[in-house]
PDB file of C-alpha atoms in Angstrom:
ATOM      1  CA  MET A   1      15.228  -0.800  20.120  1.00 87.00           C
ATOM      2  CA  LYS A   2      15.932   1.760  17.770  1.00 95.00           C
ATOM      3  CA  SER A   3      13.337   3.259  14.949  1.00 98.00           C
ATOM      4  CA  ALA A   4      13.183   5.094  12.008  1.00 98.00           C
ATOM      5  CA  VAL A   5      10.055   7.005  10.224  1.00 98.00           C
ATOM      6  CA  VAL A   6      10.330   7.465   6.293  1.00 98.00           C
ATOM      7  CA  LEU A   7       9.709  11.142   5.197  1.00 98.00           C
ATOM      8  CA  LEU A   8       8.061  11.501   1.718  1.00 97.00           C
ATOM      9  CA  PRO A   9       6.240  14.608   0.452  1.00 97.00           C
ATOM     10  CA  GLY A  10       2.509  14.350   0.635  1.00 97.00           C
ATOM     11  CA  LEU A  11       2.495  12.094   3.684  1.00 97.00           C
ATOM     12  CA  ASN A  12       0.787  13.510   6.388  1.00 97.00           C
ATOM     13  CA  ARG A  13       0.627  10.948   9.200  1.00 97.00           C
ATOM     14  CA  ASP A  14       4.481  11.063   9.760  1.00 97.00           C
ATOM     15  CA  ARG A  15       4.108  13.381  13.008  1.00 97.00           C
ATOM     16  CA  ASP A  16       1.355  10.855  14.167  1.00 97.00           C
ATOM     17  CA  MET A  17       3.822   7.797  13.818  1.00 98.00           C
ATOM     18  CA  ILE A  18       6.649   9.601  15.353  1.00 98.00           C
ATOM     19  CA  ALA A  19       4.552  10.762  18.243  1.00 98.00           C
ATOM     20  CA  ALA A  20       3.158   7.170  18.724  1.00 98.00           C
ATOM     21  CA  LEU A  21       7.050   5.702  18.487  1.00 98.00           C
ATOM     22  CA  THR A  22       8.354   8.086  21.029  1.00 97.00           C
ATOM     23  CA  LYS A  23       5.560   7.679  23.427  1.00 96.00           C
ATOM     24  CA  ILE A  24       5.964   3.912  23.226  1.00 96.00           C
ATOM     25  CA  SER A  25       9.749   3.096  23.055  1.00 95.00           C
ATOM     26  CA  GLY A  26      10.302   6.375  25.266  1.00 95.00           C
ATOM     27  CA  LYS A  27      12.935   7.927  22.426  1.00 94.00           C
ATOM     28  CA  ALA A  28      12.038  10.189  19.172  1.00 97.00           C
ATOM     29  CA  PRO A  29      12.453   7.631  16.134  1.00 98.00           C
ATOM     30  CA  ALA A  30      15.262   8.990  13.411  1.00 98.00           C
ATOM     31  CA  THR A  31      13.725  10.325  10.208  1.00 98.00           C
ATOM     32  CA  VAL A  32      14.758   9.731   6.913  1.00 98.00           C
ATOM     33  CA  TRP A  33      13.848  11.934   3.380  1.00 97.00           C
ATOM     34  CA  GLN A  34      13.048  10.482   0.340  1.00 95.00           C
ATOM     35  CA  THR A  35      16.513  11.026  -1.105  1.00 95.00           C
ATOM     36  CA  ASP A  36      18.326   9.568   1.772  1.00 96.00           C
ATOM     37  CA  THR A  37      20.315   6.625   0.117  1.00 96.00           C
ATOM     38  CA  GLU A  38      20.956   5.194   3.891  1.00 96.00           C
ATOM     39  CA  ILE A  39      19.333   4.319   6.611  1.00 97.00           C
ATOM     40  CA  PRO A  40      20.455   4.522  10.444  1.00 97.00           C
ATOM     41  CA  ASP A  41      21.006   0.972  12.056  1.00 97.00           C
ATOM     42  CA  VAL A  42      17.495   0.718  13.652  1.00 97.00           C
ATOM     43  CA  ASP A  43      15.278  -2.524  14.443  1.00 97.00           C
ATOM     44  CA  LEU A  44      12.176  -1.044  12.973  1.00 98.00           C
ATOM     45  CA  ILE A  45      11.420   1.236  10.178  1.00 98.00           C
ATOM     46  CA  ALA A  46       8.120   2.788   9.726  1.00 98.00           C
ATOM     47  CA  ILE A  47       6.529   3.990   6.696  1.00 98.00           C
ATOM     48  CA  PRO A  48       3.682   6.465   7.569  1.00 98.00           C
ATOM     49  CA  GLY A  49       0.074   7.208   5.779  1.00 98.00           C
ATOM     50  CA  GLY A  50      -0.796  10.081   3.731  1.00 97.00           C
ATOM     51  CA  PHE A  51      -0.968  10.802  -0.137  1.00 97.00           C
ATOM     52  CA  SER A  52       2.699  10.502  -0.927  1.00 97.00           C
ATOM     53  CA  PHE A  53       3.274  12.821  -4.343  1.00 96.00           C
ATOM     54  CA  GLY A  54      -0.395  13.294  -4.681  1.00 95.00           C
ATOM     55  CA  ASP A  55      -1.336   9.749  -5.464  1.00 95.00           C
ATOM     56  CA  TYR A  56      -0.263  10.608  -8.642  1.00 95.00           C
ATOM     57  CA  LEU A  57      -0.380   7.566 -11.335  1.00 96.00           C
ATOM     58  CA  ARG A  58      -1.379   5.075  -8.533  1.00 96.00           C
ATOM     59  CA  CYS A  59      -1.104   5.326  -4.751  1.00 97.00           C
ATOM     60  CA  GLY A  60       2.246   5.005  -3.508  1.00 97.00           C
ATOM     61  CA  ALA A  61       3.724   4.338  -7.311  1.00 97.00           C
ATOM     62  CA  ILE A  62       6.548   7.100  -7.358  1.00 96.00           C
ATOM     63  CA  ALA A  63       7.439   6.790  -3.710  1.00 97.00           C
ATOM     64  CA  ALA A  64       7.916   3.316  -4.469  1.00 97.00           C
ATOM     65  CA  ARG A  65      10.579   4.395  -6.648  1.00 96.00           C
ATOM     66  CA  MET A  66      12.738   6.830  -4.668  1.00 96.00           C
ATOM     67  CA  PRO A  67      16.009   6.236  -3.296  1.00 96.00           C
ATOM     68  CA  VAL A  68      14.944   6.017  -0.005  1.00 97.00           C
ATOM     69  CA  MET A  69      12.775   2.835  -0.850  1.00 98.00           C
ATOM     70  CA  ARG A  70      15.955   1.153  -2.230  1.00 97.00           C
ATOM     71  CA  ALA A  71      17.981   1.540   1.108  1.00 98.00           C
ATOM     72  CA  VAL A  72      14.420   0.020   3.227  1.00 98.00           C
ATOM     73  CA  ALA A  73      14.617  -2.801   0.701  1.00 98.00           C
ATOM     74  CA  GLU A  74      18.135  -3.410   1.830  1.00 98.00           C
ATOM     75  CA  LYS A  75      17.578  -3.081   5.341  1.00 98.00           C
ATOM     76  CA  ALA A  76      14.521  -5.536   5.057  1.00 98.00           C
ATOM     77  CA  ALA A  77      16.633  -8.087   3.342  1.00 98.00           C
ATOM     78  CA  LYS A  78      19.153  -7.882   6.051  1.00 97.00           C
ATOM     79  CA  GLY A  79      15.553  -8.893   8.485  1.00 97.00           C
ATOM     80  CA  VAL A  80      14.963  -5.238   9.968  1.00 98.00           C
ATOM     81  CA  MET A  81      11.619  -4.940  10.710  1.00 98.00           C
ATOM     82  CA  VAL A  82       9.245  -3.175   8.458  1.00 98.00           C
ATOM     83  CA  ILE A  83       5.613  -1.236   8.810  1.00 98.00           C
ATOM     84  CA  GLY A  84       3.925   0.163   6.302  1.00 98.00           C
ATOM     85  CA  VAL A  85       0.546   1.936   7.427  1.00 98.00           C
ATOM     86  CA  CYS A  86      -2.079   3.180   4.832  1.00 98.00           C
ATOM     87  CA  ASN A  87      -0.058   4.979   2.332  1.00 98.00           C
ATOM     88  CA  GLY A  88       2.979   3.151   3.619  1.00 98.00           C
ATOM     89  CA  PHE A  89       1.419  -0.090   2.855  1.00 98.00           C
ATOM     90  CA  GLN A  90       0.504   1.091  -0.680  1.00 98.00           C
ATOM     91  CA  ILE A  91       4.062   2.152  -1.253  1.00 98.00           C
ATOM     92  CA  LEU A  92       5.663  -1.238   0.200  1.00 98.00           C
ATOM     93  CA  VAL A  93       2.850  -3.123  -2.264  1.00 98.00           C
ATOM     94  CA  GLU A  94       4.105  -0.999  -5.245  1.00 97.00           C
ATOM     95  CA  ALA A  95       7.932  -1.457  -4.022  1.00 97.00           C
ATOM     96  CA  GLY A  96       7.204  -5.258  -4.668  1.00 97.00           C
ATOM     97  CA  MET A  97       8.157  -5.430  -0.908  1.00 98.00           C
ATOM     98  CA  LEU A  98       4.632  -7.328  -0.448  1.00 98.00           C
ATOM     99  CA  PRO A  99       2.350  -9.013  -2.816  1.00 98.00           C
ATOM    100  CA  GLY A 100      -1.050  -7.845  -4.360  1.00 97.00           C
ATOM    101  CA  ALA A 101      -2.197  -4.460  -5.194  1.00 97.00           C
ATOM    102  CA  LEU A 102      -4.360  -1.977  -3.056  1.00 97.00           C
ATOM    103  CA  MET A 103      -7.440  -0.784  -5.623  1.00 95.00           C
ATOM    104  CA  ARG A 104     -10.034   2.201  -5.182  1.00 95.00           C
ATOM    105  CA  ASN A 105     -12.555   1.231  -2.455  1.00 96.00           C
ATOM    106  CA  ALA A 106     -15.361  -0.736  -3.920  1.00 94.00           C
ATOM    107  CA  SER A 107     -17.868   2.116  -2.478  1.00 94.00           C
ATOM    108  CA  LEU A 108     -15.572   4.843  -4.584  1.00 93.00           C
ATOM    109  CA  LYS A 109     -15.532   6.753  -1.216  1.00 95.00           C
ATOM    110  CA  PHE A 110     -13.066   8.126   0.985  1.00 97.00           C
ATOM    111  CA  VAL A 111     -13.800   6.100   4.298  1.00 98.00           C
ATOM    112  CA  CYS A 112     -12.795   7.686   7.466  1.00 98.00           C
ATOM    113  CA  ARG A 113     -14.366   5.882  10.542  1.00 97.00           C
ATOM    114  CA  GLN A 114     -13.486   3.187  13.282  1.00 97.00           C
ATOM    115  CA  VAL A 115     -13.456  -0.572  11.944  1.00 98.00           C
ATOM    116  CA  LYS A 116     -12.638  -3.769  14.017  1.00 98.00           C
ATOM    117  CA  LEU A 117      -9.727  -6.369  13.227  1.00 98.00           C
ATOM    118  CA  GLN A 118      -9.242  -9.923  14.024  1.00 98.00           C
ATOM    119  CA  ILE A 119      -5.877 -10.954  14.768  1.00 98.00           C
ATOM    120  CA  ALA A 120      -5.526 -13.503  11.675  1.00 98.00           C
ATOM    121  CA  ASN A 121      -2.179 -14.491  12.797  1.00 98.00           C
ATOM    122  CA  ALA A 122      -0.773 -13.806  16.206  1.00 98.00           C
ATOM    123  CA  ASN A 123       2.246 -15.615  15.526  1.00 97.00           C
ATOM    124  CA  THR A 124       4.488 -12.667  14.152  1.00 98.00           C
ATOM    125  CA  MET A 125       6.792 -10.021  15.831  1.00 97.00           C
ATOM    126  CA  PHE A 126       3.834  -7.200  15.001  1.00 98.00           C
ATOM    127  CA  THR A 127       1.050  -9.221  16.878  1.00 98.00           C
ATOM    128  CA  ARG A 128       2.719 -11.667  19.314  1.00 97.00           C
ATOM    129  CA  ARG A 129       1.380  -9.306  22.084  1.00 97.00           C
ATOM    130  CA  TYR A 130      -2.078  -9.987  20.694  1.00 98.00           C
ATOM    131  CA  GLN A 131      -4.363 -13.326  21.047  1.00 98.00           C
ATOM    132  CA  PRO A 132      -5.064 -15.528  18.084  1.00 97.00           C
ATOM    133  CA  GLY A 133      -8.625 -14.404  16.669  1.00 97.00           C
ATOM    134  CA  GLN A 134      -8.695 -11.318  19.015  1.00 98.00           C
ATOM    135  CA  ILE A 135     -10.944  -8.511  17.891  1.00 98.00           C
ATOM    136  CA  ILE A 136      -9.216  -4.991  18.492  1.00 98.00           C
ATOM    137  CA  ARG A 137     -10.714  -1.234  16.956  1.00 98.00           C
ATOM    138  CA  SER A 138      -8.967   0.674  14.678  1.00 98.00           C
ATOM    139  CA  PRO A 139      -9.481   3.719  12.653  1.00 98.00           C
ATOM    140  CA  VAL A 140      -9.158   3.712   8.949  1.00 98.00           C
ATOM    141  CA  ALA A 141      -8.819   6.791   6.402  1.00 98.00           C
ATOM    142  CA  HIS A 142      -8.103   5.681   2.967  1.00 98.00           C
ATOM    143  CA  HIS A 143      -9.754   6.166  -0.620  1.00 97.00           C
ATOM    144  CA  ASP A 144      -7.806   3.209  -2.104  1.00 97.00           C
ATOM    145  CA  GLY A 145      -7.671   0.360   0.403  1.00 98.00           C
ATOM    146  CA  ASN A 146      -9.295  -2.564  -1.315  1.00 97.00           C
ATOM    147  CA  TYR A 147      -6.721  -5.303  -1.517  1.00 98.00           C
ATOM    148  CA  PHE A 148      -6.448  -7.460  -4.567  1.00 96.00           C
ATOM    149  CA  ALA A 149      -4.271 -10.418  -5.345  1.00 96.00           C
ATOM    150  CA  ASP A 150      -4.779 -13.149  -8.085  1.00 94.00           C
ATOM    151  CA  ALA A 151      -5.704 -16.213  -6.895  1.00 94.00           C
ATOM    152  CA  GLU A 152      -2.533 -18.315  -6.742  1.00 96.00           C
ATOM    153  CA  THR A 153      -1.219 -15.220  -4.796  1.00 97.00           C
ATOM    154  CA  LEU A 154      -4.151 -15.180  -2.557  1.00 98.00           C
ATOM    155  CA  ARG A 155      -4.122 -19.035  -1.754  1.00 98.00           C
ATOM    156  CA  ARG A 156      -0.449 -19.021  -0.762  1.00 98.00           C
ATOM    157  CA  LEU A 157      -0.995 -15.604   1.569  1.00 98.00           C
ATOM    158  CA  GLU A 158      -3.946 -17.563   3.363  1.00 98.00           C
ATOM    159  CA  GLY A 159      -1.994 -21.184   3.153  1.00 98.00           C
ATOM    160  CA  ASP A 160       1.103 -19.540   4.713  1.00 97.00           C
ATOM    161  CA  GLY A 161      -0.549 -17.352   7.405  1.00 97.00           C
ATOM    162  CA  GLN A 162       0.617 -14.086   5.641  1.00 98.00           C
ATOM    163  CA  VAL A 163      -2.686 -12.581   6.315  1.00 98.00           C
ATOM    164  CA  VAL A 164      -2.220 -10.831   9.792  1.00 98.00           C
ATOM    165  CA  PHE A 165      -5.057  -8.523  10.151  1.00 98.00           C
ATOM    166  CA  ARG A 166      -8.837  -8.967   8.656  1.00 98.00           C
ATOM    167  CA  TYR A 167     -11.685  -6.471   8.905  1.00 98.00           C
ATOM    168  CA  ALA A 168     -14.248  -8.133  11.656  1.00 98.00           C
ATOM    169  CA  GLU A 169     -17.819  -8.141  12.106  1.00 96.00           C
ATOM    170  CA  GLY A 170     -18.925  -6.945   8.717  1.00 97.00           C
ATOM    171  CA  THR A 171     -16.723  -3.570   9.022  1.00 97.00           C
ATOM    172  CA  ASN A 172     -14.734  -4.273   5.847  1.00 98.00           C
ATOM    173  CA  PRO A 173     -14.800  -0.444   4.809  1.00 98.00           C
ATOM    174  CA  ASN A 174     -13.615  -0.936   1.072  1.00 97.00           C
ATOM    175  CA  GLY A 175     -14.422  -4.143  -0.548  1.00 96.00           C
ATOM    176  CA  SER A 176     -10.826  -5.800   0.303  1.00 97.00           C
ATOM    177  CA  ILE A 177     -11.033  -9.448  -0.679  1.00 97.00           C
ATOM    178  CA  ASN A 178     -11.114 -12.032   1.844  1.00 98.00           C
ATOM    179  CA  ASP A 179     -11.736  -8.960   4.151  1.00 98.00           C
ATOM    180  CA  ILE A 180      -7.700  -8.522   4.108  1.00 98.00           C
ATOM    181  CA  ALA A 181      -6.712  -5.500   6.404  1.00 98.00           C
ATOM    182  CA  GLY A 182      -3.125  -6.324   6.303  1.00 98.00           C
ATOM    183  CA  ILE A 183      -0.379  -8.845   5.423  1.00 98.00           C
ATOM    184  CA  ILE A 184       3.280  -9.847   6.205  1.00 98.00           C
ATOM    185  CA  ASN A 185       5.977 -10.953   3.696  1.00 98.00           C
ATOM    186  CA  SER A 186       7.108 -14.531   3.773  1.00 97.00           C
ATOM    187  CA  GLN A 187      10.281 -13.535   5.810  1.00 98.00           C
ATOM    188  CA  GLY A 188       7.792 -12.165   8.517  1.00 98.00           C
ATOM    189  CA  ASN A 189       9.471  -8.804   8.708  1.00 98.00           C
ATOM    190  CA  VAL A 190       7.401  -6.815   6.636  1.00 98.00           C
ATOM    191  CA  LEU A 191       4.045  -5.644   7.601  1.00 98.00           C
ATOM    192  CA  GLY A 192       1.705  -3.580   5.615  1.00 98.00           C
ATOM    193  CA  LEU A 193      -1.938  -2.670   6.813  1.00 98.00           C
ATOM    194  CA  MET A 194      -4.431  -0.191   5.813  1.00 98.00           C
ATOM    195  CA  PRO A 195      -5.783   0.758   9.209  1.00 98.00           C
ATOM    196  CA  HIS A 196      -3.973   3.188  11.597  1.00 98.00           C
ATOM    197  CA  PRO A 197      -2.955   1.506  14.864  1.00 98.00           C
ATOM    198  CA  GLU A 198      -0.668   4.529  15.607  1.00 98.00           C
ATOM    199  CA  ASN A 199      -4.104   6.794  16.220  1.00 97.00           C
ATOM    200  CA  LEU A 200      -5.403   4.438  19.281  1.00 97.00           C
ATOM    201  CA  ILE A 201      -2.386   4.109  21.689  1.00 96.00           C
ATOM    202  CA  GLU A 202      -3.483   5.788  24.720  1.00 95.00           C
ATOM    203  CA  ALA A 203      -6.823   6.674  26.397  1.00 93.00           C
ATOM    204  CA  ALA A 204      -6.908  10.507  24.916  1.00 94.00           C
ATOM    205  CA  HIS A 205      -7.259   8.575  21.342  1.00 94.00           C
ATOM    206  CA  GLY A 206     -10.331   6.866  23.363  1.00 94.00           C
ATOM    207  CA  GLY A 207      -8.366   3.607  23.670  1.00 95.00           C
ATOM    208  CA  ASN A 208      -5.285   1.823  22.866  1.00 96.00           C
ATOM    209  CA  ASP A 209      -5.942  -1.259  20.795  1.00 98.00           C
ATOM    210  CA  GLY A 210      -2.997  -0.519  18.592  1.00 98.00           C
ATOM    211  CA  ARG A 211      -0.333  -0.062  21.092  1.00 97.00           C
ATOM    212  CA  ALA A 212       0.319  -3.954  21.479  1.00 97.00           C
ATOM    213  CA  LEU A 213       1.478  -3.640  18.009  1.00 98.00           C
ATOM    214  CA  PHE A 214       4.405  -1.320  18.375  1.00 97.00           C
ATOM    215  CA  GLU A 215       4.915  -3.018  21.760  1.00 97.00           C
ATOM    216  CA  GLY A 216       5.745  -6.100  20.266  1.00 97.00           C
ATOM    217  CA  ALA A 217       7.762  -4.987  17.041  1.00 97.00           C
ATOM    218  CA  LEU A 218       9.615  -3.210  19.906  1.00 95.00           C
ATOM    219  CA  GLY A 219      10.091  -5.709  22.286  1.00 93.00           C
ATOM    220  CA  ILE A 220       8.865  -3.635  25.022  1.00 90.00           C
ATOM    221  CA  ALA A 221       6.918  -4.875  28.169  1.00 78.00           C
ATOM    222  CA  ALA A 222       3.428  -3.649  28.083  1.00 68.00           C
TER     223      ALA A 222
ATOM    224  CA  MET B   1      12.055  11.463 -32.298  1.00 92.00           C
ATOM    225  CA  ILE B   2       9.594   9.247 -31.686  1.00 96.00           C
ATOM    226  CA  LYS B   3       6.249   9.658 -30.494  1.00 97.00           C
ATOM    227  CA  ALA B   4       4.295   6.770 -28.658  1.00 98.00           C
ATOM    228  CA  ARG B   5       1.049   6.164 -26.824  1.00 98.00           C
ATOM    229  CA  VAL B   6       1.085   3.696 -24.071  1.00 98.00           C
ATOM    230  CA  THR B   7      -2.358   2.344 -22.982  1.00 98.00           C
ATOM    231  CA  VAL B   8      -2.986   0.942 -19.591  1.00 98.00           C
ATOM    232  CA  THR B   9      -5.969  -1.221 -18.882  1.00 97.00           C
ATOM    233  CA  LEU B  10      -7.327  -3.386 -15.905  1.00 96.00           C
ATOM    234  CA  LYS B  11      -7.009  -7.034 -16.594  1.00 95.00           C
ATOM    235  CA  ASN B  12     -10.051  -9.286 -16.915  1.00 92.00           C
ATOM    236  CA  GLY B  13     -11.423 -10.043 -13.488  1.00 88.00           C
ATOM    237  CA  VAL B  14     -10.073  -7.242 -11.932  1.00 91.00           C
ATOM    238  CA  LEU B  15     -12.990  -5.660 -10.343  1.00 86.00           C
ATOM    239  CA  ASP B  16     -13.448  -1.597 -11.626  1.00 90.00           C
ATOM    240  CA  PRO B  17     -16.006   0.311  -9.456  1.00 88.00           C
ATOM    241  CA  GLN B  18     -14.869   3.468 -11.565  1.00 90.00           C
ATOM    242  CA  GLY B  19     -15.665   1.670 -14.835  1.00 93.00           C
ATOM    243  CA  LYS B  20     -18.925   0.588 -13.121  1.00 92.00           C
ATOM    244  CA  ALA B  21     -20.118   4.165 -11.900  1.00 92.00           C
ATOM    245  CA  ILE B  22     -19.442   5.549 -15.436  1.00 94.00           C
ATOM    246  CA  GLU B  23     -21.653   2.580 -16.797  1.00 94.00           C
ATOM    247  CA  HIS B  24     -24.159   3.292 -14.808  1.00 93.00           C
ATOM    248  CA  ALA B  25     -23.896   7.146 -15.441  1.00 93.00           C
ATOM    249  CA  LEU B  26     -23.870   6.480 -19.236  1.00 96.00           C
ATOM    250  CA  SER B  27     -27.502   4.890 -18.788  1.00 93.00           C
ATOM    251  CA  GLY B  28     -28.904   7.495 -16.421  1.00 91.00           C
ATOM    252  CA  LEU B  29     -28.190  10.157 -19.514  1.00 95.00           C
ATOM    253  CA  GLY B  30     -30.145   7.926 -21.342  1.00 94.00           C
ATOM    254  CA  PHE B  31     -27.687   6.007 -23.515  1.00 95.00           C
ATOM    255  CA  GLY B  32     -29.312   2.667 -24.065  1.00 91.00           C
ATOM    256  CA  GLY B  33     -27.473  -0.624 -24.876  1.00 92.00           C
ATOM    257  CA  VAL B  34     -24.332   0.524 -23.035  1.00 93.00           C
ATOM    258  CA  GLY B  35     -22.648  -2.861 -21.907  1.00 93.00           C
ATOM    259  CA  GLN B  36     -19.349  -3.066 -19.738  1.00 93.00           C
ATOM    260  CA  VAL B  37     -17.404  -0.195 -19.204  1.00 95.00           C
ATOM    261  CA  ARG B  38     -13.856  -0.475 -18.114  1.00 95.00           C
ATOM    262  CA  GLN B  39     -11.665   2.711 -17.359  1.00 95.00           C
ATOM    263  CA  GLY B  40      -8.247   2.714 -18.194  1.00 96.00           C
ATOM    264  CA  LYS B  41      -5.116   5.175 -18.645  1.00 97.00           C
ATOM    265  CA  VAL B  42      -3.608   6.688 -21.466  1.00 98.00           C
ATOM    266  CA  PHE B  43       0.336   8.234 -21.635  1.00 98.00           C
ATOM    267  CA  ASP B  44       1.617  10.082 -24.806  1.00 98.00           C
ATOM    268  CA  VAL B  45       5.376   9.848 -24.635  1.00 98.00           C
ATOM    269  CA  GLU B  46       8.102  11.391 -26.429  1.00 97.00           C
ATOM    270  CA  LEU B  47      11.641   9.547 -26.766  1.00 97.00           C
ATOM    271  CA  ALA B  48      14.924  11.169 -28.016  1.00 96.00           C
ATOM    272  CA  GLU B  49      15.482   7.527 -29.598  1.00 94.00           C
ATOM    273  CA  THR B  50      15.234   7.010 -33.228  1.00 94.00           C
ATOM    274  CA  ASP B  51      15.208   3.481 -33.326  1.00 96.00           C
ATOM    275  CA  LYS B  52      11.821   2.227 -33.385  1.00 96.00           C
ATOM    276  CA  ALA B  53      12.856  -1.216 -31.946  1.00 96.00           C
ATOM    277  CA  LYS B  54      14.961   0.100 -29.247  1.00 97.00           C
ATOM    278  CA  ALA B  55      12.139   2.644 -28.440  1.00 97.00           C
ATOM    279  CA  GLU B  56       9.458  -0.003 -27.901  1.00 97.00           C
ATOM    280  CA  ALA B  57      11.528  -2.291 -25.902  1.00 97.00           C
ATOM    281  CA  ASP B  58      12.447   0.872 -23.684  1.00 97.00           C
ATOM    282  CA  LEU B  59       8.568   1.547 -23.426  1.00 98.00           C
ATOM    283  CA  LYS B  60       7.983  -1.812 -22.516  1.00 98.00           C
ATOM    284  CA  ALA B  61      10.472  -1.881 -19.415  1.00 98.00           C
ATOM    285  CA  MET B  62       8.985   1.674 -18.565  1.00 98.00           C
ATOM    286  CA  CYS B  63       5.518   0.117 -18.180  1.00 98.00           C
ATOM    287  CA  ASP B  64       6.775  -2.833 -16.411  1.00 97.00           C
ATOM    288  CA  ARG B  65       8.870  -0.632 -13.893  1.00 96.00           C
ATOM    289  CA  LEU B  66       6.493   2.312 -13.550  1.00 97.00           C
ATOM    290  CA  LEU B  67       3.542   2.876 -15.864  1.00 98.00           C
ATOM    291  CA  ALA B  68       1.740  -0.181 -15.222  1.00 97.00           C
ATOM    292  CA  ASN B  69       0.987  -2.301 -12.181  1.00 96.00           C
ATOM    293  CA  THR B  70       1.108  -5.874 -13.469  1.00 95.00           C
ATOM    294  CA  VAL B  71      -0.287  -7.134 -10.793  1.00 93.00           C
ATOM    295  CA  ILE B  72      -3.651  -5.793 -11.967  1.00 95.00           C
ATOM    296  CA  GLU B  73      -2.983  -3.955 -15.294  1.00 97.00           C
ATOM    297  CA  ASN B  74      -2.229  -4.899 -18.630  1.00 97.00           C
ATOM    298  CA  TYR B  75      -0.553  -2.473 -21.313  1.00 98.00           C
ATOM    299  CA  SER B  76       0.042  -1.733 -25.128  1.00 98.00           C
ATOM    300  CA  VAL B  77       2.581   0.119 -26.472  1.00 98.00           C
ATOM    301  CA  ALA B  78       1.963   1.875 -30.217  1.00 97.00           C
ATOM    302  CA  ILE B  79       4.486   4.030 -31.783  1.00 95.00           C
ATOM    303  CA  THR B  80       2.820   6.772 -33.993  1.00 87.00           C
TER     304      THR B  80
END
């Protein structure tokens, strides 16, 4: 399975994502720059975290309108898996590839800590290596992770199992509605989440709770 | 040339923690009777267009596509 990582000015977790994908899949992902209009033939496209375009206007707003995101949307429409982590999640939401919006944390504080996540839907390409309801650990580091969607969208997300990760055991760090930490599109191939599973994949990280996400998506045996 | 002011505000019902913090700070400064404060954004935009109707349509398109996130924000356009 092949992967690609989207690079944009202001991202700062791109090297972490590249390292995680390289370690887990055994080969380095392709990289695509913001102005690229074509993405190589891959199975998974990752949009890393950071502060693309300095979070100007709204987090992810400018990045979502760069040429590379049109190419990402075209690939996603063909069924290629897309994962957006942190700023990548914000970019997917701003691009209209996932519903809702990510607002300033309710505390108004940047949060950088470890949280607990419940696997709210283990029946996705990304979570199939976890047990339903399983609690895993994951780092978060963000200022704008407060997920919001209108009541009708929220009903649809909850009803269709599109809520994939939920902050568990009182660890919601940002005031996100229904403790939502990550959602998937209705086709089941575009995932966005605020936590950083790529930062918990090996013993040196203090655990490997995030590793199964990439193993599941890339179809790699644990 | 046409000059316009675009105002983007949070929709009713969308939590605004920044507005809340400003509200508390105003009270802290001794301003009594301050009710709800909501924070928004203002964009002053210059357009080469001379037709006001066309400019207004363009500005609305700009709001829908970039300046506002219509999931959480409303906008208004005023040609000055």
